[in-house]
Amino acid sequence: MTLRNKVAIVTGASRGIGKAITTQLSQQGVTVIGVYNKSIQAANELENTLNKKEKLVTLVQGEVSDRNFVQQLVKNTIQEYGAIDFLINNAGINRDSISFKMSEKDWNDVIETNFIGTYNFCSETIPYMVNEKKGHVVNMSSVTGVVGREAQTNYAASKGAIIGLTKLFSRMYASYGININTIAPGMIKTEILSSIPEQKLENFERYTSTKCLGTVEQVARAVILLISDENSYFNNTVFKLDGGFLR
């Protein structure tokens, strides 16, 4: 399997799962245009780390919910690199609350970043892939989008919508040689977990068959699996990576 000289756009690229995806793609020789929102220091550190031997990673600050920004980024990428082989929609936020206690702003922020951001990049990138008759798209959902979880109304809705969008687009564009899949991670060890009570993490582990949390590297390896041409029979797939989450 070789991905060298391919070009990828990765959103939410500077931290957590996105950082691991960007790292593993660059290690495979992929040119990565990563999108981040606020973590300027983390983005600079990642660029410096990954570009020591060869400049393969460029991180760009912007809002995935801003259609004009997305249009310009996709246009610039094609002009500069001549291709977009992979699109990894990973950017996401959470503003957890029970539905009747949730503010309108928290609802809108999560839907706009998680779902609208994914839709924007798909809408701008897939037409280019259609012209090229090839391409791979991986949209990051969540186990919450598959089964629904208490106090995550907006997050569950956004991640469930991503699954629906993936299924729709994969059916529409498979005949053009484009593979579109989604990964639904469970509880993954990232910086975000530091704000989650230990009891909640233990409860999640208790209701998985593996009795443990996942790692960002495991999610990144799943992305590599889904975008490799050798595994092109993967399409319209919800790839659950949740330790066998039971409820």
mmCIF file of C-alpha atoms in Angstrom:
data_model
loop_
_atom_site.group_PDB
_atom_site.id
_atom_site.type_symbol
_atom_site.label_atom_id
_atom_site.label_comp_id
_atom_site.label_asym_id
_atom_site.label_seq_id
_atom_site.Cartn_x
_atom_site.Cartn_y
_atom_site.Cartn_z
ATOM 1 C CA MET A 1 0.000 0.000 0.000
ATOM 2 C CA THR A 2 1.419 3.353 -0.991
ATOM 3 C CA LEU A 3 -0.128 6.779 -0.529
ATOM 4 C CA ARG A 4 2.973 8.781 -1.393
ATOM 5 C CA ASN A 5 2.439 11.852 -3.578
ATOM 6 C CA LYS A 6 -1.281 11.926 -2.837
ATOM 7 C CA VAL A 7 -2.990 15.083 -1.536
ATOM 8 C CA ALA A 8 -5.374 15.242 1.414
ATOM 9 C CA ILE A 9 -7.486 17.869 3.138
ATOM 10 C CA VAL A 10 -7.963 17.166 6.844
ATOM 11 C CA THR A 11 -10.221 19.336 8.990
ATOM 12 C CA GLY A 12 -9.728 19.689 12.722
ATOM 13 C CA ALA A 13 -6.104 18.827 12.034
ATOM 14 C CA SER A 14 -4.125 20.400 14.850
ATOM 15 C CA ARG A 15 -5.202 18.373 17.867
ATOM 16 C CA GLY A 16 -6.523 15.002 18.997
ATOM 17 C CA ILE A 17 -7.765 12.660 16.292
ATOM 18 C CA GLY A 18 -7.038 15.174 13.516
ATOM 19 C CA LYS A 19 -3.438 15.516 14.658
ATOM 20 C CA ALA A 20 -2.997 11.739 14.588
ATOM 21 C CA ILE A 21 -4.547 11.525 11.105
ATOM 22 C CA THR A 22 -2.326 14.330 9.806
ATOM 23 C CA THR A 23 0.738 12.685 11.341
ATOM 24 C CA GLN A 24 0.076 9.230 9.904
ATOM 25 C CA LEU A 25 -0.795 10.584 6.466
ATOM 26 C CA SER A 26 2.427 12.617 6.311
ATOM 27 C CA GLN A 27 4.392 9.563 7.418
ATOM 28 C CA GLN A 28 2.922 7.789 4.380
ATOM 29 C CA GLY A 29 4.188 10.595 2.136
ATOM 30 C CA VAL A 30 0.830 12.329 1.689
ATOM 31 C CA THR A 31 0.745 16.097 1.250
ATOM 32 C CA VAL A 32 -1.713 17.324 3.883
ATOM 33 C CA ILE A 33 -3.571 20.616 3.919
ATOM 34 C CA GLY A 34 -4.934 20.757 7.435
ATOM 35 C CA VAL A 35 -7.624 23.087 8.714
ATOM 36 C CA TYR A 36 -7.727 24.302 12.292
ATOM 37 C CA ASN A 37 -9.783 26.929 14.088
ATOM 38 C CA LYS A 38 -8.224 28.300 17.276
ATOM 39 C CA SER A 39 -5.132 26.303 18.267
ATOM 40 C CA ILE A 40 -2.469 28.465 16.606
ATOM 41 C CA GLN A 41 0.334 27.261 18.863
ATOM 42 C CA ALA A 42 -0.623 23.605 18.427
ATOM 43 C CA ALA A 43 -0.801 24.093 14.656
ATOM 44 C CA ASN A 44 2.633 25.712 14.490
ATOM 45 C CA GLU A 45 4.171 22.992 16.644
ATOM 46 C CA LEU A 46 2.657 20.250 14.495
ATOM 47 C CA GLU A 47 3.871 21.851 11.268
ATOM 48 C CA ASN A 48 7.393 22.228 12.661
ATOM 49 C CA THR A 49 7.459 18.630 13.887
ATOM 50 C CA LEU A 50 6.149 16.995 10.725
ATOM 51 C CA ASN A 51 8.086 19.111 8.222
ATOM 52 C CA LYS A 52 11.581 18.514 9.604
ATOM 53 C CA LYS A 53 12.622 16.109 6.831
ATOM 54 C CA GLU A 54 10.209 17.072 4.061
ATOM 55 C CA LYS A 55 7.542 19.779 3.800
ATOM 56 C CA LEU A 56 4.334 17.833 3.481
ATOM 57 C CA VAL A 57 2.015 19.567 5.954
ATOM 58 C CA THR A 58 0.417 23.003 5.685
ATOM 59 C CA LEU A 59 -2.083 24.112 8.299
ATOM 60 C CA VAL A 60 -4.617 26.822 7.502
ATOM 61 C CA GLN A 61 -6.771 28.654 10.031
ATOM 62 C CA GLY A 62 -10.455 29.028 9.275
ATOM 63 C CA GLU A 63 -14.058 28.127 10.033
ATOM 64 C CA VAL A 64 -15.365 24.970 8.352
ATOM 65 C CA SER A 65 -18.876 26.446 8.596
ATOM 66 C CA ASP A 66 -17.784 29.404 6.423
ATOM 67 C CA ARG A 67 -18.662 28.361 2.858
ATOM 68 C CA ASN A 68 -16.520 31.112 1.312
ATOM 69 C CA PHE A 69 -13.475 29.955 3.262
ATOM 70 C CA VAL A 70 -14.077 26.356 2.201
ATOM 71 C CA GLN A 71 -14.509 27.301 -1.462
ATOM 72 C CA GLN A 72 -11.261 29.270 -1.475
ATOM 73 C CA LEU A 73 -9.295 26.564 0.337
ATOM 74 C CA VAL A 74 -10.405 23.868 -2.089
ATOM 75 C CA LYS A 75 -9.658 26.141 -5.064
ATOM 76 C CA ASN A 76 -6.202 27.032 -3.720
ATOM 77 C CA THR A 77 -5.379 23.387 -3.030
ATOM 78 C CA ILE A 78 -6.214 22.310 -6.567
ATOM 79 C CA GLN A 79 -4.284 25.228 -8.072
ATOM 80 C CA GLU A 80 -1.175 24.612 -5.968
ATOM 81 C CA TYR A 81 -1.067 20.818 -5.810
ATOM 82 C CA GLY A 82 -3.126 19.786 -8.828
ATOM 83 C CA ALA A 83 -5.242 17.271 -6.952
ATOM 84 C CA ILE A 84 -7.359 16.400 -3.959
ATOM 85 C CA ASP A 85 -7.223 12.649 -3.488
ATOM 86 C CA PHE A 86 -8.558 12.432 0.059
ATOM 87 C CA LEU A 87 -10.988 14.478 2.120
ATOM 88 C CA ILE A 88 -11.096 13.759 5.850
ATOM 89 C CA ASN A 89 -13.881 15.683 7.600
ATOM 90 C CA ASN A 90 -12.807 15.496 11.218
ATOM 91 C CA ALA A 91 -13.561 18.962 12.652
ATOM 92 C CA GLY A 92 -16.033 18.837 15.492
ATOM 93 C CA ILE A 93 -17.063 20.438 18.772
ATOM 94 C CA ASN A 94 -19.392 19.504 21.606
ATOM 95 C CA ARG A 95 -21.641 21.612 23.830
ATOM 96 C CA ASP A 96 -23.321 18.870 25.843
ATOM 97 C CA SER A 97 -26.621 19.441 27.580
ATOM 98 C CA ILE A 98 -30.091 17.958 27.921
ATOM 99 C CA SER A 99 -32.291 19.206 25.086
ATOM 100 C CA PHE A 100 -34.718 21.371 27.079
ATOM 101 C CA LYS A 101 -31.808 23.064 28.890
ATOM 102 C CA MET A 102 -29.780 23.745 25.749
ATOM 103 C CA SER A 103 -29.311 27.277 24.454
ATOM 104 C CA GLU A 104 -30.032 28.074 20.842
ATOM 105 C CA LYS A 105 -26.413 29.164 20.387
ATOM 106 C CA ASP A 106 -25.042 25.844 21.667
ATOM 107 C CA TRP A 107 -27.378 23.973 19.315
ATOM 108 C CA ASN A 108 -26.399 26.088 16.316
ATOM 109 C CA ASP A 109 -22.661 26.067 17.022
ATOM 110 C CA VAL A 110 -22.487 22.272 17.134
ATOM 111 C CA ILE A 111 -24.692 21.723 14.075
ATOM 112 C CA GLU A 112 -22.805 24.336 12.037
ATOM 113 C CA THR A 113 -19.328 23.027 12.864
ATOM 114 C CA ASN A 114 -19.988 19.295 12.849
ATOM 115 C CA PHE A 115 -22.610 18.862 10.144
ATOM 116 C CA ILE A 116 -22.553 22.031 8.032
ATOM 117 C CA GLY A 117 -18.740 21.986 8.036
ATOM 118 C CA THR A 118 -18.761 18.417 6.733
ATOM 119 C CA TYR A 119 -21.409 19.290 4.144
ATOM 120 C CA ASN A 120 -19.463 22.343 2.977
ATOM 121 C CA PHE A 121 -16.258 20.432 2.309
ATOM 122 C CA CYS A 122 -18.097 17.556 0.624
ATOM 123 C CA SER A 123 -20.023 19.973 -1.582
ATOM 124 C CA GLU A 124 -16.874 21.790 -2.699
ATOM 125 C CA THR A 125 -14.557 18.784 -3.053
ATOM 126 C CA ILE A 126 -16.692 15.982 -4.479
ATOM 127 C CA PRO A 127 -17.456 17.788 -7.787
ATOM 128 C CA TYR A 128 -13.703 17.942 -8.420
ATOM 129 C CA MET A 129 -13.419 14.218 -7.623
ATOM 130 C CA VAL A 130 -16.306 13.517 -10.016
ATOM 131 C CA ASN A 131 -14.355 15.184 -12.822
ATOM 132 C CA GLU A 132 -11.292 13.101 -11.955
ATOM 133 C CA LYS A 133 -13.345 9.881 -11.592
ATOM 134 C CA LYS A 134 -11.625 9.048 -8.303
ATOM 135 C CA GLY A 135 -11.365 10.081 -4.681
ATOM 136 C CA HIS A 136 -11.898 9.007 -1.093
ATOM 137 C CA VAL A 137 -13.933 10.809 1.557
ATOM 138 C CA VAL A 138 -14.006 9.881 5.237
ATOM 139 C CA ASN A 139 -16.488 11.708 7.463
ATOM 140 C CA MET A 140 -16.008 11.502 11.228
ATOM 141 C CA SER A 141 -19.203 10.630 13.070
ATOM 142 C CA SER A 142 -19.426 9.146 16.573
ATOM 143 C CA VAL A 143 -20.949 6.246 18.454
ATOM 144 C CA THR A 144 -23.293 8.932 19.805
ATOM 145 C CA GLY A 145 -24.563 9.496 16.274
ATOM 146 C CA VAL A 146 -25.231 5.767 15.913
ATOM 147 C CA VAL A 147 -26.990 4.968 19.189
ATOM 148 C CA GLY A 148 -27.776 8.371 20.752
ATOM 149 C CA ARG A 149 -26.576 9.249 24.228
ATOM 150 C CA GLU A 150 -28.103 11.176 27.079
ATOM 151 C CA ALA A 151 -27.249 14.876 27.418
ATOM 152 C CA GLN A 152 -25.711 15.056 23.931
ATOM 153 C CA THR A 153 -28.743 16.120 21.934
ATOM 154 C CA ASN A 154 -27.023 18.533 19.557
ATOM 155 C CA TYR A 155 -23.926 16.346 19.195
ATOM 156 C CA ALA A 156 -25.981 13.221 18.500
ATOM 157 C CA ALA A 157 -28.094 15.071 15.934
ATOM 158 C CA SER A 158 -25.030 16.463 14.140
ATOM 159 C CA LYS A 159 -23.177 13.152 14.075
ATOM 160 C CA GLY A 160 -26.277 11.200 13.027
ATOM 161 C CA ALA A 161 -26.792 13.685 10.201
ATOM 162 C CA ILE A 162 -23.220 13.040 9.043
ATOM 163 C CA ILE A 163 -24.022 9.330 8.746
ATOM 164 C CA GLY A 164 -27.096 10.129 6.648
ATOM 165 C CA LEU A 165 -25.095 12.486 4.436
ATOM 166 C CA THR A 166 -22.389 9.866 3.963
ATOM 167 C CA LYS A 167 -24.895 7.230 2.910
ATOM 168 C CA LEU A 168 -26.586 9.614 0.467
ATOM 169 C CA PHE A 169 -23.370 10.826 -1.174
ATOM 170 C CA SER A 170 -21.824 7.360 -1.341
ATOM 171 C CA ARG A 171 -24.840 6.103 -3.288
ATOM 172 C CA MET A 172 -24.807 9.141 -5.574
ATOM 173 C CA TYR A 173 -21.113 9.118 -6.438
ATOM 174 C CA ALA A 174 -19.937 5.496 -6.272
ATOM 175 C CA SER A 175 -20.331 5.187 -10.045
ATOM 176 C CA TYR A 176 -17.746 7.971 -10.442
ATOM 177 C CA GLY A 177 -15.093 5.967 -8.620
ATOM 178 C CA ILE A 178 -15.501 7.855 -5.323
ATOM 179 C CA ASN A 179 -15.553 5.971 -2.039
ATOM 180 C CA ILE A 180 -17.327 7.726 0.839
ATOM 181 C CA ASN A 181 -17.372 6.234 4.330
ATOM 182 C CA THR A 182 -17.776 7.339 7.910
ATOM 183 C CA ILE A 183 -15.971 6.351 11.093
ATOM 184 C CA ALA A 184 -17.937 6.294 14.345
ATOM 185 C CA PRO A 185 -15.429 6.362 17.222
ATOM 186 C CA GLY A 186 -16.367 5.661 20.791
ATOM 187 C CA MET A 187 -14.587 7.261 23.718
ATOM 188 C CA ILE A 188 -11.094 8.114 22.459
ATOM 189 C CA LYS A 189 -8.189 9.290 24.608
ATOM 190 C CA THR A 190 -7.733 12.952 23.673
ATOM 191 C CA GLU A 191 -7.163 16.238 25.466
ATOM 192 C CA ILE A 192 -10.936 16.636 25.805
ATOM 193 C CA LEU A 193 -11.110 13.733 28.269
ATOM 194 C CA SER A 194 -9.354 15.810 30.903
ATOM 195 C CA SER A 195 -12.628 17.701 31.419
ATOM 196 C CA ILE A 196 -14.755 14.536 31.726
ATOM 197 C CA PRO A 197 -15.373 13.134 35.224
ATOM 198 C CA GLU A 198 -13.517 9.903 35.935
ATOM 199 C CA GLN A 199 -16.759 8.145 36.846
ATOM 200 C CA LYS A 200 -18.234 8.899 33.424
ATOM 201 C CA LEU A 201 -15.180 7.414 31.697
ATOM 202 C CA GLU A 202 -15.376 4.328 33.904
ATOM 203 C CA ASN A 203 -19.054 3.917 33.057
ATOM 204 C CA PHE A 204 -18.261 4.078 29.348
ATOM 205 C CA GLU A 205 -15.523 1.450 29.723
ATOM 206 C CA ARG A 206 -17.875 -0.785 31.698
ATOM 207 C CA TYR A 207 -20.325 -0.856 28.813
ATOM 208 C CA THR A 208 -17.803 -1.825 26.146
ATOM 209 C CA SER A 209 -16.792 -5.397 25.393
ATOM 210 C CA THR A 210 -13.094 -4.437 25.410
ATOM 211 C CA LYS A 211 -13.335 -2.592 28.767
ATOM 212 C CA CYS A 212 -11.034 0.200 27.620
ATOM 213 C CA LEU A 213 -10.876 3.504 25.754
ATOM 214 C CA GLY A 214 -9.608 3.887 22.194
ATOM 215 C CA THR A 215 -6.586 5.822 20.966
ATOM 216 C CA VAL A 216 -6.231 8.522 18.331
ATOM 217 C CA GLU A 217 -3.701 6.333 16.528
ATOM 218 C CA GLN A 218 -6.313 3.600 16.126
ATOM 219 C CA VAL A 219 -8.723 6.066 14.531
ATOM 220 C CA ALA A 220 -5.991 7.340 12.215
ATOM 221 C CA ARG A 221 -5.166 3.788 11.125
ATOM 222 C CA ALA A 222 -8.842 3.248 10.322
ATOM 223 C CA VAL A 223 -8.696 6.322 8.064
ATOM 224 C CA ILE A 224 -5.636 4.901 6.273
ATOM 225 C CA LEU A 225 -7.514 1.628 5.798
ATOM 226 C CA LEU A 226 -10.551 3.312 4.255
ATOM 227 C CA ILE A 227 -8.659 5.556 1.818
ATOM 228 C CA SER A 228 -6.300 2.949 0.389
ATOM 229 C CA ASP A 229 -7.119 1.793 -3.131
ATOM 230 C CA GLU A 230 -6.455 -1.785 -2.058
ATOM 231 C CA ASN A 231 -9.572 -1.546 0.113
ATOM 232 C CA SER A 232 -11.829 0.182 -2.405
ATOM 233 C CA TYR A 233 -14.648 -2.279 -1.696
ATOM 234 C CA PHE A 234 -15.355 -0.248 1.440
ATOM 235 C CA ASN A 235 -18.166 2.137 0.509
ATOM 236 C CA ASN A 236 -21.251 3.479 2.295
ATOM 237 C CA THR A 237 -19.759 2.025 5.474
ATOM 238 C CA VAL A 238 -20.248 3.135 9.069
ATOM 239 C CA PHE A 239 -16.973 1.916 10.546
ATOM 240 C CA LYS A 240 -17.642 1.595 14.268
ATOM 241 C CA LEU A 241 -14.495 1.964 16.330
ATOM 242 C CA ASP A 242 -15.995 1.931 19.807
ATOM 243 C CA GLY A 243 -14.590 -1.048 21.688
ATOM 244 C CA GLY A 244 -17.843 -2.938 21.188
ATOM 245 C CA PHE A 245 -20.041 -0.312 22.864
ATOM 246 C CA LEU A 246 -23.014 -2.129 24.329
ATOM 247 C CA ARG A 247 -25.472 0.640 25.191
#
